[in-house]
Tab-separated table of C-alpha atoms in Angstrom:
chain	number	residue	atom	x	y	z
J	1	UNK	CA	-190.512	40.705	139.195
J	2	UNK	CA	-187.160	40.727	140.875
J	3	UNK	CA	-185.797	44.087	141.874
J	4	UNK	CA	-182.363	45.636	141.620
J	5	UNK	CA	-181.375	48.234	144.190
J	6	UNK	CA	-178.255	50.372	144.366
J	7	UNK	CA	-178.344	52.646	147.340
J	8	UNK	CA	-175.855	55.295	148.397
J	9	UNK	CA	-175.112	56.182	152.000
J	10	UNK	CA	-176.293	59.742	152.653
J	11	UNK	CA	-173.636	60.279	155.313
J	12	UNK	CA	-170.725	59.251	153.106
J	13	UNK	CA	-168.930	60.873	150.239
J	14	UNK	CA	-167.189	57.881	148.637
J	15	UNK	CA	-168.043	56.688	145.139
J	16	UNK	CA	-169.011	53.127	144.286
J	17	UNK	CA	-168.082	52.490	140.676
J	18	UNK	CA	-169.031	49.753	138.288
J	19	UNK	CA	-167.082	50.319	135.118
J	20	UNK	CA	-167.581	48.684	131.766
J	21	UNK	CA	-164.467	47.195	130.140
J	22	UNK	CA	-162.724	49.086	127.411
J	23	UNK	CA	-163.614	46.510	124.822
J	24	UNK	CA	-166.556	45.030	122.989
J	25	UNK	CA	-166.795	42.017	125.270
J	26	UNK	CA	-169.228	41.724	128.165
J	27	UNK	CA	-168.365	41.420	131.845
J	28	UNK	CA	-170.818	39.551	134.047
J	29	UNK	CA	-171.305	39.248	137.778
J	30	UNK	CA	-173.805	36.448	138.270
J	31	UNK	CA	-175.171	36.163	141.781
J	32	UNK	CA	-176.485	32.789	142.953
J	33	UNK	CA	-180.043	32.066	142.013
J	34	UNK	CA	-180.505	29.120	144.371
J	35	UNK	CA	-182.153	29.554	147.729
J	36	UNK	CA	-179.575	30.167	150.403
J	37	UNK	CA	-176.784	30.931	147.937
J	38	UNK	CA	-174.297	33.600	148.879
J	39	UNK	CA	-171.705	35.714	147.175
J	40	UNK	CA	-170.443	38.166	149.746
J	41	UNK	CA	-167.792	40.820	149.687
J	42	UNK	CA	-167.478	41.907	153.292
J	43	UNK	CA	-166.525	45.514	153.732
J	44	UNK	CA	-165.936	44.982	157.440
J	45	UNK	CA	-163.382	42.194	157.130
J	46	UNK	CA	-162.205	42.513	153.589
J	47	UNK	CA	-163.121	38.861	153.089
J	48	UNK	CA	-164.876	37.323	150.133
J	49	UNK	CA	-167.345	34.552	150.731
J	50	UNK	CA	-168.890	32.172	148.261
J	51	UNK	CA	-171.560	29.970	149.744
J	52	UNK	CA	-171.265	31.730	153.104
J	53	UNK	CA	-172.499	35.069	154.394
J	54	UNK	CA	-169.766	35.283	157.030
J	55	UNK	CA	-166.409	34.544	155.354
J	56	UNK	CA	-163.637	33.888	157.860
J	57	UNK	CA	-160.709	34.146	155.443
J	58	UNK	CA	-159.767	36.354	152.509
J	59	UNK	CA	-161.519	33.780	150.338
J	60	UNK	CA	-163.955	31.409	151.997
J	61	UNK	CA	-165.610	28.921	149.655
J	62	UNK	CA	-168.197	26.923	151.566
J	63	UNK	CA	-170.528	24.115	150.698
J	64	UNK	CA	-172.397	21.412	152.570
J	65	UNK	CA	-171.437	18.377	150.540
J	66	UNK	CA	-172.243	14.980	151.998
J	67	UNK	CA	-170.304	13.159	149.292
J	68	UNK	CA	-167.903	10.576	150.748
J	69	UNK	CA	-166.910	8.982	147.440
J	70	UNK	CA	-163.620	10.396	146.213
J	71	UNK	CA	-164.212	9.402	142.617
J	72	UNK	CA	-167.302	11.590	142.512
J	73	UNK	CA	-166.541	15.008	141.082
J	74	UNK	CA	-166.640	17.691	143.761
J	75	UNK	CA	-168.305	21.053	143.511
J	76	UNK	CA	-166.390	23.287	145.897
J	77	UNK	CA	-163.329	24.676	144.170
J	78	UNK	CA	-161.939	24.017	140.716
J	79	UNK	CA	-158.570	25.300	139.520
J	80	UNK	CA	-158.551	24.932	135.768
J	81	UNK	CA	-155.929	25.393	133.106
J	82	UNK	CA	-158.185	25.985	130.135
J	83	UNK	CA	-155.390	25.511	127.616
J	84	UNK	CA	-154.412	22.269	125.915
J	85	UNK	CA	-150.622	22.331	126.191
J	86	UNK	CA	-149.331	18.991	127.376
J	87	UNK	CA	-147.329	19.242	130.637
J	88	UNK	CA	-148.767	22.663	131.436
J	89	UNK	CA	-149.808	23.311	135.037
J	90	UNK	CA	-152.985	24.242	136.870
J	91	UNK	CA	-151.344	25.699	139.893
J	92	UNK	CA	-151.701	27.136	143.376
J	93	UNK	CA	-148.771	29.207	144.647
J	94	UNK	CA	-147.778	30.235	148.143
J	95	UNK	CA	-145.613	33.142	149.232
J	96	UNK	CA	-144.510	34.790	152.428
J	97	UNK	CA	-143.866	38.385	153.388
J	98	UNK	CA	-143.765	40.958	150.638
J	99	UNK	CA	-142.007	38.749	148.104
J	100	UNK	CA	-143.529	38.984	144.673
J	101	UNK	CA	-142.504	35.504	143.680
J	102	UNK	CA	-144.061	32.398	145.237
J	103	UNK	CA	-141.926	30.242	147.479
J	104	UNK	CA	-143.919	27.004	147.303
J	105	UNK	CA	-146.435	25.516	144.895
J	106	UNK	CA	-148.866	22.683	144.403
J	107	UNK	CA	-149.814	22.022	140.815
J	108	UNK	CA	-151.650	19.599	138.607
J	109	UNK	CA	-149.616	18.841	135.511
J	110	UNK	CA	-151.810	17.745	132.655
J	111	UNK	CA	-150.117	14.819	130.902
J	112	UNK	CA	-152.841	13.947	128.431
J	113	UNK	CA	-155.912	16.055	127.683
J	114	UNK	CA	-157.603	13.167	125.924
J	115	UNK	CA	-157.392	10.621	128.722
J	116	UNK	CA	-157.287	13.056	131.612
J	117	UNK	CA	-153.941	11.733	132.844
J	118	UNK	CA	-152.642	14.218	135.404
J	119	UNK	CA	-149.801	14.308	137.913
J	120	UNK	CA	-149.836	16.269	141.156
J	121	UNK	CA	-146.567	18.114	141.758
J	122	UNK	CA	-145.264	19.631	144.988
J	123	UNK	CA	-142.538	22.253	144.935
J	124	UNK	CA	-140.585	24.256	147.481
J	125	UNK	CA	-138.117	27.094	147.172
J	126	UNK	CA	-134.569	26.216	146.218
J	127	UNK	CA	-132.632	28.927	148.012
J	128	UNK	CA	-129.491	28.227	146.008
J	129	UNK	CA	-131.165	28.612	142.637
J	130	UNK	CA	-133.621	31.251	143.804
J	131	UNK	CA	-136.567	29.480	142.214
J	132	UNK	CA	-139.182	26.908	143.093
J	133	UNK	CA	-138.008	23.352	142.508
J	134	UNK	CA	-140.097	20.212	142.114
J	135	UNK	CA	-139.665	18.080	145.263
J	136	UNK	CA	-142.354	15.419	145.022
J	137	UNK	CA	-144.871	14.067	142.577
J	138	UNK	CA	-147.829	11.676	142.616
J	139	UNK	CA	-148.180	10.327	139.131
J	140	UNK	CA	-151.484	9.762	137.434
J	141	UNK	CA	-151.130	6.005	137.983
J	142	UNK	CA	-150.565	6.428	141.732
J	143	UNK	CA	-146.789	6.233	142.088
J	144	UNK	CA	-145.327	8.494	144.748
J	145	UNK	CA	-142.060	10.044	143.681
J	146	UNK	CA	-139.783	12.327	145.621
J	147	UNK	CA	-136.276	13.686	145.740
J	148	UNK	CA	-134.815	13.237	149.191
J	149	UNK	CA	-131.148	13.015	148.451
J	150	UNK	CA	-131.605	10.732	145.433
J	151	UNK	CA	-130.553	13.501	143.100
J	152	UNK	CA	-133.788	13.379	141.142
J	153	UNK	CA	-137.469	12.793	141.681
J	154	UNK	CA	-137.933	9.034	141.505
J	155	UNK	CA	-140.569	6.538	142.630
J	156	UNK	CA	-140.318	5.512	146.262
J	157	UNK	CA	-141.065	1.831	146.830
J	158	UNK	CA	-142.585	1.440	150.225
J	159	UNK	CA	-142.410	-1.147	152.963
J	160	UNK	CA	-145.790	-2.862	152.705
J	161	UNK	CA	-145.612	-4.888	155.914
J	162	UNK	CA	-143.261	-5.496	158.823
J	163	UNK	CA	-143.171	-7.419	162.065
J	164	UNK	CA	-140.827	-7.930	164.981
J	165	UNK	CA	-141.533	-11.069	166.989
J	166	UNK	CA	-140.033	-13.410	169.545
J	167	UNK	CA	-140.202	-16.992	168.312
J	168	UNK	CA	-139.283	-18.618	171.601
J	169	UNK	CA	-141.867	-20.150	173.913
J	170	UNK	CA	-144.860	-20.081	171.623
J	171	UNK	CA	-143.788	-16.769	170.162
J	172	UNK	CA	-145.017	-13.261	170.894
J	173	UNK	CA	-145.255	-10.218	168.684
J	174	UNK	CA	-143.562	-7.022	169.748
J	175	UNK	CA	-144.830	-4.701	167.019
J	176	UNK	CA	-146.084	-4.847	163.486
J	177	UNK	CA	-147.467	-2.977	160.525
J	178	UNK	CA	-150.007	-4.502	158.107
J	179	UNK	CA	-149.573	-7.922	159.705
J	180	UNK	CA	-152.601	-9.708	161.099
J	181	UNK	CA	-150.838	-12.671	162.710
J	182	UNK	CA	-147.754	-14.856	162.909
J	183	UNK	CA	-148.352	-18.592	162.978
J	184	UNK	CA	-145.767	-20.850	164.585
J	185	UNK	CA	-145.886	-24.027	162.519
J	186	UNK	CA	-143.113	-25.704	164.456
J	187	UNK	CA	-139.678	-25.025	165.846
J	188	UNK	CA	-138.162	-22.098	163.935
J	189	UNK	CA	-140.956	-22.315	161.363
J	190	UNK	CA	-143.385	-19.407	160.977
J	191	UNK	CA	-146.032	-18.041	158.650
J	192	UNK	CA	-146.514	-14.279	158.517
J	193	UNK	CA	-150.030	-13.257	157.468
J	194	UNK	CA	-150.511	-9.748	156.088
J	195	UNK	CA	-153.609	-7.764	156.968
J	196	UNK	CA	-153.991	-6.376	153.454
J	197	UNK	CA	-152.840	-8.554	150.590
J	198	UNK	CA	-150.451	-7.456	147.843
J	199	UNK	CA	-151.396	-7.804	144.160
J	200	UNK	CA	-149.218	-10.920	143.732
J	201	UNK	CA	-146.484	-12.929	145.439
J	202	UNK	CA	-143.566	-11.342	143.594
J	203	UNK	CA	-142.598	-9.125	146.501
J	204	UNK	CA	-139.329	-8.991	148.410
J	205	UNK	CA	-138.868	-9.986	152.032
J	206	UNK	CA	-135.888	-8.755	154.014
J	207	UNK	CA	-135.155	-10.279	157.404
J	208	UNK	CA	-132.776	-10.473	160.301
J	209	UNK	CA	-132.877	-12.540	163.451
J	210	UNK	CA	-131.008	-13.063	166.681
J	211	UNK	CA	-130.958	-16.431	168.415
J	212	UNK	CA	-130.714	-15.384	172.049
J	213	UNK	CA	-129.717	-12.629	174.393
J	214	UNK	CA	-126.292	-14.077	175.186
J	215	UNK	CA	-124.743	-13.017	171.935
J	216	UNK	CA	-125.149	-16.358	170.179
J	217	UNK	CA	-125.352	-15.189	166.600
J	218	UNK	CA	-123.024	-17.350	164.559
J	219	UNK	CA	-124.183	-19.043	161.330
J	220	UNK	CA	-127.777	-17.965	161.808
J	221	UNK	CA	-130.270	-17.499	159.048
J	222	UNK	CA	-133.707	-16.399	158.051
J	223	UNK	CA	-134.847	-18.271	154.962
J	224	UNK	CA	-137.966	-18.115	152.852
J	225	UNK	CA	-140.097	-20.940	151.525
J	226	UNK	CA	-140.813	-19.547	148.084
J	227	UNK	CA	-143.153	-22.356	147.095
J	228	UNK	CA	-145.690	-21.380	149.762
J	229	UNK	CA	-145.570	-17.604	149.306
J	230	UNK	CA	-148.964	-16.088	148.514
J	231	UNK	CA	-150.120	-12.539	148.004
J	232	UNK	CA	-151.075	-12.349	151.671
J	233	UNK	CA	-148.639	-14.631	153.524
J	234	UNK	CA	-145.132	-16.018	153.471
J	235	UNK	CA	-143.373	-18.709	155.431
J	236	UNK	CA	-139.901	-18.372	156.917
J	237	UNK	CA	-137.495	-20.383	158.979
J	238	UNK	CA	-134.945	-19.273	161.545
J	239	UNK	CA	-132.041	-21.320	162.729
J	240	UNK	CA	-128.369	-22.105	162.453
J	241	UNK	CA	-127.521	-25.653	161.361
J	242	UNK	CA	-131.164	-26.603	161.881
J	243	UNK	CA	-134.403	-24.770	162.550
J	244	UNK	CA	-134.260	-22.979	165.885
J	245	UNK	CA	-136.540	-20.452	167.563
J	246	UNK	CA	-134.938	-17.043	167.769
J	247	UNK	CA	-135.700	-14.446	170.394
J	248	UNK	CA	-135.855	-11.717	167.831
J	249	UNK	CA	-136.922	-11.988	164.226
J	250	UNK	CA	-137.501	-8.872	162.146
J	251	UNK	CA	-138.890	-9.032	158.625
J	252	UNK	CA	-140.094	-6.394	156.187
J	253	UNK	CA	-141.941	-6.722	152.882
J	254	UNK	CA	-141.202	-4.443	149.928
J	255	UNK	CA	-142.846	-4.137	146.580
Z	1	UNK	CA	-154.662	-13.099	179.036
Z	2	UNK	CA	-153.213	-13.607	175.577
Z	3	UNK	CA	-155.373	-15.543	173.199
Z	4	UNK	CA	-154.045	-17.596	170.304
Z	5	UNK	CA	-155.641	-19.683	167.582
Z	6	UNK	CA	-154.735	-23.323	167.095
Z	7	UNK	CA	-155.452	-25.671	164.195
Z	8	UNK	CA	-154.035	-28.930	162.873
Z	9	UNK	CA	-151.698	-28.682	159.895
Z	10	UNK	CA	-151.707	-31.290	157.141
Z	11	UNK	CA	-148.748	-33.015	158.809
Z	12	UNK	CA	-150.743	-33.427	162.021
Z	13	UNK	CA	-148.712	-30.897	163.985
Z	14	UNK	CA	-150.777	-28.115	165.550
Z	15	UNK	CA	-150.023	-24.582	164.416
Z	16	UNK	CA	-150.314	-21.637	166.789
Z	17	UNK	CA	-151.527	-18.381	165.263
Z	18	UNK	CA	-150.606	-15.280	167.255
Z	19	UNK	CA	-152.718	-12.235	166.336
Z	20	UNK	CA	-151.066	-8.833	166.192
Z	21	UNK	CA	-152.442	-6.064	168.347
Z	22	UNK	CA	-153.166	-3.918	165.295
Z	23	UNK	CA	-155.377	-6.642	163.826
Z	24	UNK	CA	-157.070	-7.345	167.152
Z	25	UNK	CA	-157.918	-3.659	167.524
Z	26	UNK	CA	-159.297	-3.421	164.005
Z	27	UNK	CA	-161.010	-6.762	163.484
Z	28	UNK	CA	-161.022	-8.984	166.574
Z	29	UNK	CA	-159.634	-12.489	166.981
Z	30	UNK	CA	-162.487	-14.337	165.291
Z	31	UNK	CA	-162.065	-12.405	162.044
Z	32	UNK	CA	-158.319	-13.001	162.208
Z	33	UNK	CA	-158.876	-16.715	162.670
Z	34	UNK	CA	-161.240	-16.970	159.726
Z	35	UNK	CA	-158.789	-15.076	157.513
Z	36	UNK	CA	-155.481	-16.615	158.607
Z	37	UNK	CA	-156.376	-20.232	159.327
Z	38	UNK	CA	-156.115	-22.203	156.063
Z	39	UNK	CA	-159.359	-22.781	154.221
Z	40	UNK	CA	-161.401	-25.611	155.663
Z	41	UNK	CA	-159.249	-26.131	158.759
Z	42	UNK	CA	-161.108	-26.264	162.063
Z	43	UNK	CA	-159.709	-23.990	164.737
Z	44	UNK	CA	-159.989	-23.236	168.446
Z	45	UNK	CA	-159.251	-19.982	170.267
Z	46	UNK	CA	-157.476	-20.622	173.563
Z	47	UNK	CA	-155.462	-18.836	176.217
Z	48	UNK	CA	-151.763	-18.972	175.337
Z	49	UNK	CA	-151.087	-20.229	178.871
Z	50	UNK	CA	-152.889	-23.465	177.955
Z	51	UNK	CA	-150.228	-24.409	175.410
Z	52	UNK	CA	-147.978	-27.304	176.499
Z	53	UNK	CA	-144.767	-26.019	178.024
Z	54	UNK	CA	-142.768	-29.208	178.431
Z	55	UNK	CA	-142.887	-30.687	174.962
Z	56	UNK	CA	-141.800	-29.385	171.567
Z	57	UNK	CA	-144.567	-28.299	169.279
Z	58	UNK	CA	-143.742	-31.175	166.937
Z	59	UNK	CA	-144.866	-33.600	169.664
Z	60	UNK	CA	-148.222	-31.930	170.278
Z	61	UNK	CA	-151.442	-33.494	169.077
Z	62	UNK	CA	-154.936	-32.040	169.206
Z	63	UNK	CA	-158.143	-34.011	168.825
Z	64	UNK	CA	-159.990	-32.506	165.849
Z	65	UNK	CA	-163.276	-32.750	167.729
Z	66	UNK	CA	-161.981	-30.123	170.172
Z	67	UNK	CA	-161.493	-27.529	167.428
Z	68	UNK	CA	-164.984	-26.136	167.655
Z	69	UNK	CA	-164.717	-22.355	167.327
Z	70	UNK	CA	-164.831	-22.132	163.548
Z	71	UNK	CA	-163.331	-23.031	160.197
Z	72	UNK	CA	-160.753	-21.196	158.091
Z	73	UNK	CA	-162.412	-19.081	155.419
Z	74	UNK	CA	-161.979	-18.910	151.669
Z	75	UNK	CA	-160.716	-15.337	151.576
Z	76	UNK	CA	-157.311	-14.266	152.795
Z	77	UNK	CA	-158.519	-10.722	153.326
Z	78	UNK	CA	-160.628	-9.152	156.020
Z	79	UNK	CA	-164.196	-8.320	154.998
Z	80	UNK	CA	-164.833	-4.629	154.223
Z	81	UNK	CA	-165.501	-2.447	157.236
Z	82	UNK	CA	-169.094	-1.297	157.405
Z	83	UNK	CA	-169.705	2.161	158.829
Z	84	UNK	CA	-172.148	2.185	161.720
C-alpha cells in the first residue's frame, strides 16, 4: 500500500496548512502517478516545476516529447478558455515592473467552437490610449495580418520570390529569394524558375531593368509572356525597341 | 568555376540555365537541372566559360548527342528533403 507522510521540522516553528474550501465542493491536488513524474514546489527557489525536479523558472513545465509533427496535439502546456462565447480569448499576458495591468498579450481568439476555427492575436501597449491594442493577427486560415501604419489590421500580401540578375554575357545572378534558376533563352529573353511553386499562375510580377552602366535608360521595358506563365516559372523580355540584354534586371513576385 | 545547364529549346536555340546560389546550396545543380529543364529535354552541365563568346545565342547550335547529363523531369518542384 502506498504511504502518505506529513512531517514537521522539529527545529522550526512555522505552520504548514492545508485548508478545505469554504464550500461543499472538493479541492484536489493530484500528484503524478507515472514513473519519473514530478510536481515540485521548491522552497529554496520559489519555483514550481511540473515534469522536472529542478525548476529553473517560476513555472517550469518540462517534457521529453519527440514529436516533430506540428499537427499532432502536444502535451506540454494548454491554455484553455472553457467557455463557449464566440470571439472570446484564451490569453497569456505580460507585464513589467509593478504595474497591475498587462502591457502585452498573446491570445487565441476562438472564432467557431464547432469547427475549431481560431485566430492568434498579438497585442502591445498603446501608450496614448493606456490599454493593450491588437497589432497583428494570424487568422485560422493562415493569413498574416498586421497594422503597421495601415490604420487597421489587414492582411499582408508577401513577396513570394525575387531575383536581381545581369542579363549580359550569358547572365549572372546577383541575389535571389525562392528562385532556383534563371534561364537565358536568347537575347533579352529569360525564364525565371521559382524554387517553391505558387498555387496557380495568377500572381503578379513587378520588374525594373537598366540597360547599361552609362545611363542608357530611355524607352526600356520589362515585359511578361503571359501565355507561358506557370505556377513555378514565368518568362520575361528586356529591351528598348527590340529585345536587349540589360545589365540589371530586378523582378519580384506577389500573390 | 561557374556551372550552367544547357538544353535545346523547341526552336533549336540552346537555352542557358543559371542556378541561383540559394538553390545550389539547398539542392545541388543536378536537382535544379531536373526541375528547371523542360520535361523530356536532354541537358548538359558545363562550365560557363565554355559558352561561345563571339556569337549571339541565337546562332548557337548544340548536337543533341552531347547532352548526356540527364533529362528534364516531370515535376517543377524539388523533391522533399529527407532528414539524415
